[in-house]
XYZ file of C-alpha atoms in Angstrom:
565
model
C -29.303 24.767 -8.203
C -26.369 24.641 -5.858
C -26.460 22.453 -2.749
C -26.497 24.309 0.577
C -24.409 22.925 3.433
C -26.158 22.192 6.726
C -23.542 23.349 9.227
C -22.629 26.732 10.691
C -20.865 29.341 8.577
C -17.073 29.150 8.816
C -13.999 31.008 7.621
C -12.065 30.589 4.394
C -8.378 29.707 4.170
C -5.809 27.340 5.606
C -4.474 23.873 4.928
C -5.674 20.588 6.405
C -2.887 18.056 6.990
C -3.498 14.320 6.817
C -1.273 11.289 6.332
C -1.446 7.677 5.197
C 0.712 4.676 6.030
C 2.650 3.355 3.041
C 4.231 4.694 -0.119
C 1.230 6.464 -1.580
C -1.306 5.635 -4.279
C -0.843 3.370 -7.266
C -3.190 5.593 -9.291
C -5.345 8.698 -9.028
C -7.935 7.165 -11.358
C -10.864 6.190 -9.083
C -12.323 3.756 -11.614
C -9.005 1.855 -11.798
C -8.241 1.785 -8.074
C -7.773 -1.479 -6.173
C -6.521 -0.087 -2.843
C -7.821 2.261 -0.174
C -5.132 4.944 -0.616
C -5.734 5.228 -4.366
C -9.481 5.314 -3.797
C -9.026 8.102 -1.248
C -7.092 10.163 -3.806
C -9.807 9.657 -6.422
C -12.610 10.510 -4.015
C -11.003 13.897 -3.412
C -11.719 14.870 -7.029
C -14.779 12.969 -8.203
C -18.261 12.551 -6.820
C -21.495 10.724 -7.604
C -25.178 11.281 -8.207
C -26.110 10.388 -4.625
C -24.410 10.011 -1.283
C -25.211 8.652 2.176
C -26.591 10.869 4.909
C -23.999 10.417 7.662
C -26.620 10.971 10.372
C -29.409 8.660 9.159
C -27.775 6.283 6.685
C -30.357 7.214 4.053
C -29.468 7.772 0.410
C -29.682 11.483 -0.438
C -29.114 13.483 -3.669
C -25.667 14.834 -4.453
C -24.936 15.795 -8.079
C -28.534 14.769 -8.580
C -31.320 17.111 -7.520
C -33.686 14.169 -7.136
C -33.998 10.439 -7.819
C -37.390 8.826 -8.369
C -38.044 5.078 -8.260
C -41.060 3.995 -10.276
C -43.723 1.650 -8.919
C -42.223 -1.201 -10.962
C -39.144 -0.993 -8.674
C -37.048 -1.256 -11.847
C -36.921 2.283 -13.255
C -34.944 5.124 -11.666
C -35.243 8.636 -13.059
C -32.380 10.903 -12.040
C -32.535 14.678 -12.465
C -29.256 16.596 -12.240
C -28.831 19.986 -10.629
C -28.775 22.838 -13.131
C -25.480 24.588 -13.709
C -23.098 21.795 -12.687
C -19.587 22.326 -14.034
C -16.337 20.454 -14.274
C -13.362 22.282 -12.817
C -12.261 23.307 -16.332
C -15.568 25.129 -16.847
C -17.196 22.540 -19.113
C -20.809 21.680 -18.195
C -21.430 18.430 -16.317
C -24.519 16.895 -17.935
C -26.408 13.653 -18.447
C -23.954 12.824 -21.241
C -21.201 12.425 -18.638
C -23.403 10.124 -16.545
C -24.359 7.886 -19.483
C -20.740 7.802 -20.672
C -19.519 6.754 -17.209
C -22.039 3.952 -16.848
C -22.138 2.615 -20.412
C -18.540 3.082 -21.541
C -16.486 2.704 -18.345
C -18.466 0.692 -15.799
C -20.425 -1.630 -18.114
C -17.387 -3.047 -19.998
C -15.528 -3.402 -16.690
C -12.814 -0.866 -17.492
C -10.316 -0.245 -14.700
C -11.530 -2.143 -11.648
C -14.444 -4.293 -12.816
C -15.801 -4.356 -9.257
C -17.704 -1.203 -10.198
C -19.613 -3.342 -12.695
C -19.939 -6.397 -10.461
C -21.816 -4.620 -7.705
C -24.581 -3.340 -10.012
C -25.183 -6.572 -11.933
C -28.468 -8.277 -11.137
C -29.416 -11.662 -12.561
C -26.224 -11.421 -14.591
C -27.392 -8.266 -16.373
C -26.138 -4.697 -16.328
C -28.763 -1.951 -15.916
C -29.993 -0.094 -18.975
C -28.827 3.526 -18.847
C -30.076 6.186 -21.218
C -30.201 9.955 -21.480
C -33.665 11.564 -21.606
C -32.370 15.140 -21.860
C -29.343 17.158 -20.723
C -30.372 16.944 -17.083
C -32.257 13.629 -16.965
C -31.040 10.037 -16.979
C -33.070 6.846 -16.766
C -31.692 3.678 -15.204
C -33.555 0.376 -15.498
C -32.536 -2.833 -13.745
C -33.400 -6.305 -15.054
C -35.099 -7.189 -11.774
C -35.928 -5.303 -8.574
C -32.520 -4.566 -7.044
C -32.544 -3.241 -3.476
C -28.946 -1.910 -3.323
C -29.119 0.001 -6.600
C -30.182 3.381 -5.194
C -27.034 3.469 -3.047
C -24.825 2.378 -5.945
C -25.899 5.423 -7.912
C -23.133 7.036 -5.861
C -20.523 5.790 -8.382
C -18.163 8.639 -9.335
C -19.077 10.391 -12.582
C -16.352 10.775 -15.225
C -15.787 13.705 -17.630
C -16.691 12.505 -21.128
C -14.866 15.347 -22.860
C -11.581 14.213 -21.270
C -11.900 10.435 -21.038
C -13.814 9.448 -24.194
C -10.659 9.468 -26.390
C -8.832 7.503 -23.702
C -11.585 4.885 -23.445
C -11.481 4.496 -27.240
C -7.912 3.197 -26.896
C -9.024 0.312 -24.685
C -8.903 -0.812 -21.082
C -5.125 -0.808 -20.764
C -4.859 2.841 -21.804
C -7.760 3.820 -19.570
C -6.384 2.007 -16.523
C -3.033 3.754 -16.950
C -4.568 7.207 -17.379
C -4.275 9.663 -14.476
C -1.658 7.424 -12.888
C 1.116 8.480 -10.549
C 3.481 9.637 -13.330
C 0.886 11.968 -14.775
C 0.019 13.180 -11.277
C 3.663 14.085 -10.674
C 4.291 15.588 -14.112
C 0.975 17.114 -15.205
C -1.333 17.585 -12.222
C -3.074 20.371 -14.148
C -4.400 17.733 -16.597
C -6.813 16.465 -13.930
C -10.342 17.842 -13.940
C -12.712 17.523 -11.022
C -16.366 17.484 -10.050
C -15.508 17.297 -6.359
C -14.295 19.911 -3.915
C -10.583 19.415 -4.699
C -8.130 19.719 -7.591
C -4.750 18.032 -7.627
C -2.126 20.751 -7.202
C 1.017 18.621 -6.939
C 2.246 15.106 -6.262
C 5.670 14.187 -4.953
C 5.899 10.410 -5.509
C 5.892 8.353 -2.310
C 5.988 11.531 -0.215
C 3.068 13.929 -0.575
C -0.082 14.817 -2.537
C -1.413 18.363 -2.312
C -4.972 19.260 -3.316
C -6.364 22.784 -3.737
C -9.976 23.940 -3.556
C -12.144 23.645 -6.660
C -13.801 27.066 -7.127
C -16.550 25.442 -9.230
C -17.634 22.899 -6.600
C -21.432 22.728 -6.446
C -21.884 23.372 -2.701
C -22.330 26.698 -0.899
C -22.629 27.764 2.719
C -25.672 29.494 4.256
C -24.394 32.839 2.936
C -24.251 31.497 -0.622
C -20.433 31.382 -0.738
C -18.793 28.528 -2.634
C -17.281 25.789 -0.540
C -14.958 24.279 0.606
C -13.620 26.675 3.207
C -10.150 25.150 3.135
C -7.584 26.342 0.569
C -5.601 23.097 0.600
C -5.722 19.498 1.748
C -2.374 17.731 2.044
C -1.701 13.998 2.294
C 1.741 12.875 3.475
C 2.724 9.244 2.984
C 4.576 7.806 5.963
C 6.448 4.544 6.117
C 4.820 3.048 9.171
C 2.478 3.541 12.097
C 5.184 4.929 14.375
C 5.893 7.763 11.936
C 2.191 8.408 11.550
C 1.747 8.818 15.297
C 4.883 10.957 15.552
C 3.634 13.361 12.886
C 0.432 13.919 14.826
C 2.318 14.310 18.096
C 4.551 16.949 16.478
C 1.571 18.852 15.091
C 2.286 17.919 11.463
C -1.083 16.207 11.013
C -4.559 17.427 11.943
C -6.191 14.021 12.201
C -5.067 10.595 13.329
C -6.995 7.324 13.242
C -5.599 5.953 16.470
C -4.634 2.269 16.705
C -5.554 0.675 20.010
C -1.948 0.413 21.134
C -1.521 4.211 20.876
C -4.717 5.310 22.621
C -3.246 5.388 26.125
C -0.175 7.268 24.874
C -2.266 9.972 23.226
C -4.352 10.404 26.345
C -1.170 11.480 28.120
C -0.191 14.137 25.586
C -0.831 17.838 26.098
C 0.443 19.029 22.691
C -0.797 19.427 20.074
C -4.146 20.286 21.660
C -6.691 17.806 20.353
C -9.820 15.819 21.135
C -10.349 12.054 20.955
C -13.599 10.724 19.464
C -14.867 7.156 19.913
C -17.039 6.420 16.879
C -17.721 2.764 17.681
C -16.560 -0.341 15.773
C -15.033 0.302 12.365
C -16.861 -0.852 9.239
C -13.711 -2.483 7.871
C -12.516 -6.015 8.531
C -9.116 -7.582 9.223
C -8.604 -11.218 8.295
C -6.242 -13.997 7.337
C -6.902 -15.043 3.737
C -6.113 -18.536 2.436
C -5.550 -19.029 -1.303
C -7.885 -21.779 -2.545
C -7.015 -21.262 -6.207
C -6.242 -24.740 -7.596
C -5.977 -23.566 -11.220
C -2.916 -22.829 -13.377
C -1.753 -19.512 -14.767
C -1.326 -18.671 -18.468
C 2.088 -20.341 -18.454
C 0.642 -23.598 -17.131
C 2.121 -23.167 -13.662
C -0.142 -23.723 -10.623
C -0.958 -20.544 -8.732
C -0.389 -22.489 -5.513
C 1.945 -25.453 -5.106
C -0.373 -28.521 -5.430
C 0.618 -30.052 -2.080
C -0.228 -26.814 -0.267
C -3.330 -26.307 -2.384
C -4.706 -29.605 -1.084
C -4.221 -28.409 2.490
C -5.795 -25.033 1.804
C -8.814 -26.598 0.099
C -9.487 -28.854 3.091
C -12.123 -27.186 5.256
C -10.830 -29.058 8.322
C -7.405 -27.492 7.747
C -8.903 -24.010 7.478
C -11.113 -24.496 10.512
C -8.157 -25.809 12.514
C -6.414 -22.503 11.868
C -9.642 -20.642 12.622
C -10.041 -22.345 16.022
C -6.386 -21.956 17.004
C -5.878 -18.225 16.423
C -6.423 -16.557 19.779
C -8.513 -13.493 18.955
C -8.755 -12.461 22.602
C -4.968 -12.218 22.701
C -4.958 -10.144 19.490
C -7.448 -7.691 20.978
C -5.625 -7.564 24.309
C -2.028 -7.439 23.087
C -2.304 -5.542 19.802
C -5.416 -3.379 20.183
C -4.820 -2.965 23.940
C -8.458 -3.813 24.488
C -9.713 -1.134 22.093
C -11.816 -3.497 19.983
C -13.453 -6.916 19.977
C -12.958 -10.352 18.343
C -14.583 -10.796 14.930
C -15.882 -14.094 13.549
C -18.131 -13.034 10.674
C -17.830 -11.462 7.240
C -19.989 -8.547 8.403
C -18.298 -6.065 10.711
C -19.577 -5.524 14.240
C -21.034 -2.182 13.120
C -23.076 -3.713 10.285
C -26.845 -3.491 10.560
C -26.909 -6.964 8.961
C -24.574 -8.637 11.460
C -25.504 -12.225 12.374
C -25.441 -11.728 16.134
C -25.511 -15.437 16.928
C -22.393 -16.139 14.868
C -20.762 -12.997 16.212
C -20.534 -14.697 19.617
C -17.778 -16.855 18.129
C -15.820 -19.464 20.037
C -12.744 -19.644 22.283
C -9.380 -20.679 20.863
C -9.048 -24.449 21.310
C -5.883 -26.190 20.119
C -7.151 -29.649 21.130
C -10.314 -29.198 19.061
C -8.230 -27.948 16.116
C -5.947 -30.989 16.292
C -9.032 -33.196 16.210
C -10.106 -31.547 12.950
C -6.671 -32.143 11.435
C -6.767 -35.820 12.450
C -10.071 -36.186 10.564
C -8.224 -35.232 7.379
C -5.343 -37.628 7.985
C -2.783 -35.204 9.397
C -0.291 -36.555 11.923
C 2.693 -35.275 13.908
C 6.291 -36.454 13.924
C 8.406 -36.933 17.058
C 9.317 -33.217 17.106
C 5.687 -32.127 16.870
C 5.896 -31.052 13.205
C 2.526 -31.392 11.454
C 2.540 -33.820 8.506
C -0.127 -34.401 5.882
C -1.261 -37.950 5.069
C 1.483 -38.218 2.428
C 4.114 -37.338 5.021
C 4.746 -33.790 3.777
C 5.603 -31.306 6.536
C 3.132 -28.418 6.723
C 4.933 -25.185 5.948
C 3.615 -22.090 4.182
C 4.190 -18.350 3.818
C 2.090 -15.647 5.436
C 2.326 -12.161 3.892
C 1.206 -8.707 4.969
C 2.115 -5.111 4.129
C 5.255 -3.832 5.788
C 5.034 -0.587 7.753
C 1.609 -1.434 9.132
C 2.663 -2.142 12.713
C -0.699 -3.595 13.632
C -0.766 -6.158 10.821
C 2.865 -7.052 11.371
C 2.057 -7.783 15.010
C -0.948 -9.876 13.916
C 1.297 -11.910 11.626
C 3.742 -12.601 14.441
C 0.899 -13.724 16.718
C -0.590 -16.026 14.067
C 2.815 -17.580 13.451
C 3.143 -18.291 17.171
C -0.411 -19.593 17.532
C -0.117 -21.997 14.604
C 3.168 -23.345 15.921
C 0.996 -25.024 18.578
C -0.472 -27.118 15.739
C 2.973 -28.003 14.410
C 2.587 -25.688 11.414
C 5.671 -23.805 10.265
C 4.607 -20.339 9.149
C 7.117 -18.156 7.312
C 5.882 -14.659 8.042
C 7.020 -12.004 5.534
C 5.937 -8.346 5.602
C 6.452 -6.825 2.127
C 5.849 -3.474 0.401
C 2.123 -2.767 0.054
C 2.191 -2.232 -3.717
C 4.141 -5.485 -4.140
C 1.565 -7.216 -1.957
C -1.296 -5.906 -4.102
C 0.562 -7.126 -7.195
C 0.862 -10.626 -5.777
C -2.793 -10.553 -4.818
C -3.923 -9.591 -8.314
C -1.642 -12.197 -9.891
C -2.759 -14.960 -7.512
C 0.901 -15.502 -6.521
C 0.529 -15.986 -2.759
C -0.351 -18.635 -0.166
C -1.799 -16.898 2.900
C -2.069 -13.249 3.794
C -3.125 -10.867 6.570
C -5.222 -8.192 4.908
C -8.011 -5.733 5.527
C -10.927 -4.479 3.484
C -13.030 -1.386 3.858
C -16.654 -2.215 4.538
C -20.177 -0.876 4.322
C -22.208 -1.211 7.488
C -25.426 -0.309 5.655
C -25.295 -2.461 2.516
C -23.828 -5.992 2.509
C -24.082 -6.163 -1.274
C -21.096 -3.829 -1.310
C -19.008 -6.973 -0.735
C -20.298 -8.719 -3.856
C -16.972 -8.180 -5.630
C -15.304 -10.226 -2.880
C -17.874 -12.999 -2.486
C -19.293 -13.497 -5.990
C -17.480 -16.337 -7.790
C -16.555 -14.060 -10.692
C -15.930 -10.984 -8.533
C -12.843 -8.913 -9.230
C -11.814 -9.187 -5.545
C -12.730 -12.850 -5.039
C -9.195 -13.028 -3.697
C -9.285 -16.469 -2.054
C -10.215 -18.184 -5.357
C -9.471 -15.551 -7.967
C -10.750 -16.087 -11.480
C -8.677 -13.615 -13.454
C -10.672 -10.955 -15.263
C -9.087 -9.289 -18.294
C -10.484 -6.395 -20.311
C -13.692 -6.633 -18.348
C -14.551 -10.135 -19.545
C -16.421 -12.360 -17.094
C -14.456 -15.564 -16.609
C -15.805 -19.101 -16.627
C -17.136 -20.075 -13.203
C -18.056 -23.647 -14.086
C -15.435 -24.848 -11.592
C -16.943 -23.000 -8.641
C -17.130 -24.961 -5.425
C -20.567 -26.035 -4.136
C -20.459 -23.520 -1.314
C -19.336 -20.756 -3.718
C -22.457 -21.498 -5.743
C -24.522 -21.233 -2.565
C -22.938 -17.859 -1.755
C -23.723 -16.620 -5.273
C -27.366 -17.592 -4.815
C -27.678 -15.799 -1.472
C -26.128 -12.672 -2.955
C -28.639 -12.703 -5.814
C -31.574 -13.252 -3.460
C -30.437 -10.575 -1.034
C -30.065 -8.022 -3.801
C -33.542 -8.718 -5.156
C -35.313 -8.510 -1.787
C -36.631 -5.124 -0.611
C -38.144 -6.254 2.686
C -35.489 -5.553 5.314
C -36.430 -8.410 7.651
C -36.264 -10.914 4.783
C -32.958 -9.468 3.608
C -31.570 -9.927 7.109
C -32.495 -13.629 7.077
C -30.763 -14.100 3.722
C -27.574 -12.372 4.840
C -27.611 -14.356 8.081
C -27.496 -17.514 5.960
C -24.772 -16.051 3.766
C -22.639 -15.343 6.831
C -23.260 -18.906 8.046
C -21.797 -20.397 4.853
C -18.723 -18.161 5.079
C -18.405 -18.945 8.796
C -18.499 -22.693 8.061
C -16.068 -22.609 5.133
C -13.585 -20.005 6.467
C -11.787 -18.974 3.252
C -11.172 -15.689 5.071
C -10.542 -16.049 8.789
C -11.818 -12.896 10.470
C -9.796 -11.663 13.419
C -11.042 -8.549 15.193
C -12.944 -5.305 14.866
C -11.142 -2.231 16.268
C -12.942 0.747 17.686
C -12.775 3.770 15.425
C -10.848 6.198 17.634
C -10.076 9.490 15.916
C -7.864 12.276 17.232
C -8.472 15.743 15.749
C -6.562 18.908 16.547
C -8.504 21.713 18.196
C -7.750 24.152 15.359
C -10.166 22.167 13.185
C -13.668 23.656 13.351
C -17.072 22.376 12.210
C -15.790 18.833 12.736
C -18.923 16.731 13.229
C -18.078 13.013 12.949
C -20.629 10.197 12.974
C -20.113 6.419 13.114
C -20.969 6.312 9.404
C -18.460 8.912 8.193
C -15.727 10.779 10.031
C -15.334 13.578 7.460
C -18.738 13.625 5.795
C -18.845 17.449 5.951
C -15.294 18.168 4.826
C -16.475 21.071 2.686
C -17.619 22.858 5.880
C -14.491 22.278 7.942
C -12.357 25.333 8.567
C -9.140 26.286 10.351
C -9.223 28.494 13.442
C -6.171 30.707 12.953
C -6.312 31.801 16.585
C -5.276 28.337 17.804
C -1.838 26.783 17.719
C -0.794 25.439 14.311
């Protein structure tokens, strides 16, 4: 029961070249990933029961042959395709599915966000095996997003069960970068790729999985490509240069490089405008007023009082000039963003999305309400006379975010705030984020323009990525949220209601209200939404991007050997 691809028949062979900014992944384990690069590596090898149709946005079967939702809107019966195999030849069965959900996701092993997004009314779904090809899922209450979340990657029980038995620490370390570099053959796959080699901080090479479950219209096993190579480049300039020199087949073009690429003649390529991205870029403010295990405050108490003052946050929000960011950094290839939903989201609150102009006078009025004053030199002082000074971090090598940080520093100087802007290594930045050891940060998150509940791990009070007021989660344990702020409680309630509502119009009203609370409280100050401009070399065939997924049909893509390499 193999899955037949929809596109035209192509040719086998060749290598697809891609690159990523930064120093590479922190892990190849998709269930333990906390960053986009690591997740991309994991998604090359592992796949889920369902996926999203890139043309319609509907949930469609993948490893599953079919998924049936009972009339009670609680019970999902999933039937697997016959003959599924792991790359090592072992059968992929319902046992693997139940193992993944009950022994990895349920206890919160790796990144507990995988558990957070499928919890409803505080309860994890019941998952049981009916036979080798059939699994039954049952949620505690009707849960609208659940069908889409059946796309969680499935893990090989025969490989990972002994690892899971050793505990979360052993599991989270498994299939890490050292193992990828030393024993890439130890990885098994259900996806179209196998890890062939990994050169730390430089390159990851994947080869085709001959047991992948998709075929073309002639019944030949996909993918067409022999290899897929990721190079890890230090910064955006190197990324652009690699594409310009023909060393990369695809390039997600930042706004400031669009005009340059339009003037190039080699390598021969096409530019595609896929509309606003689903991701978001924002300035995060650390509201965590708690202490770490050593009794030391996560944030210096004086600064914590500023950060927890909504007038302080809104003063920053109303001073940052988003129009300048779009004009100067994106070169007009994007638009200002004011909401937690991206401009491409079908649940965007369009009224809030109109935003407001930057207004330093209004921002100063907000600060005065909270007792802030200015000295003779224009330095902002809190009501105790402390000068306002804090650190703003972002990941070095990302030219766009570094430019954003510089602009924010300059904008906030108009309020008398001294901002110490420090770009640092991405992996170091992620470490500080997970430890809570930071003050403010320019960051980005991938998004889902079809399902707002995908952000539950960020917005839920006990979410693993509730970065602006992190409640540390260890070994999958849910932390105490008795100290949650009133508006955090309100957000939690909207998330629960939205997840339990199937009527789309009613869901939209709920998520409009959710966005309003976030808009009013501004723990994350949203900045802009770039256009998704993708450059692809002409040698790449069967490329059929949509606004939902640029490479949704990667298995069908092939290399035209008659064009320039």
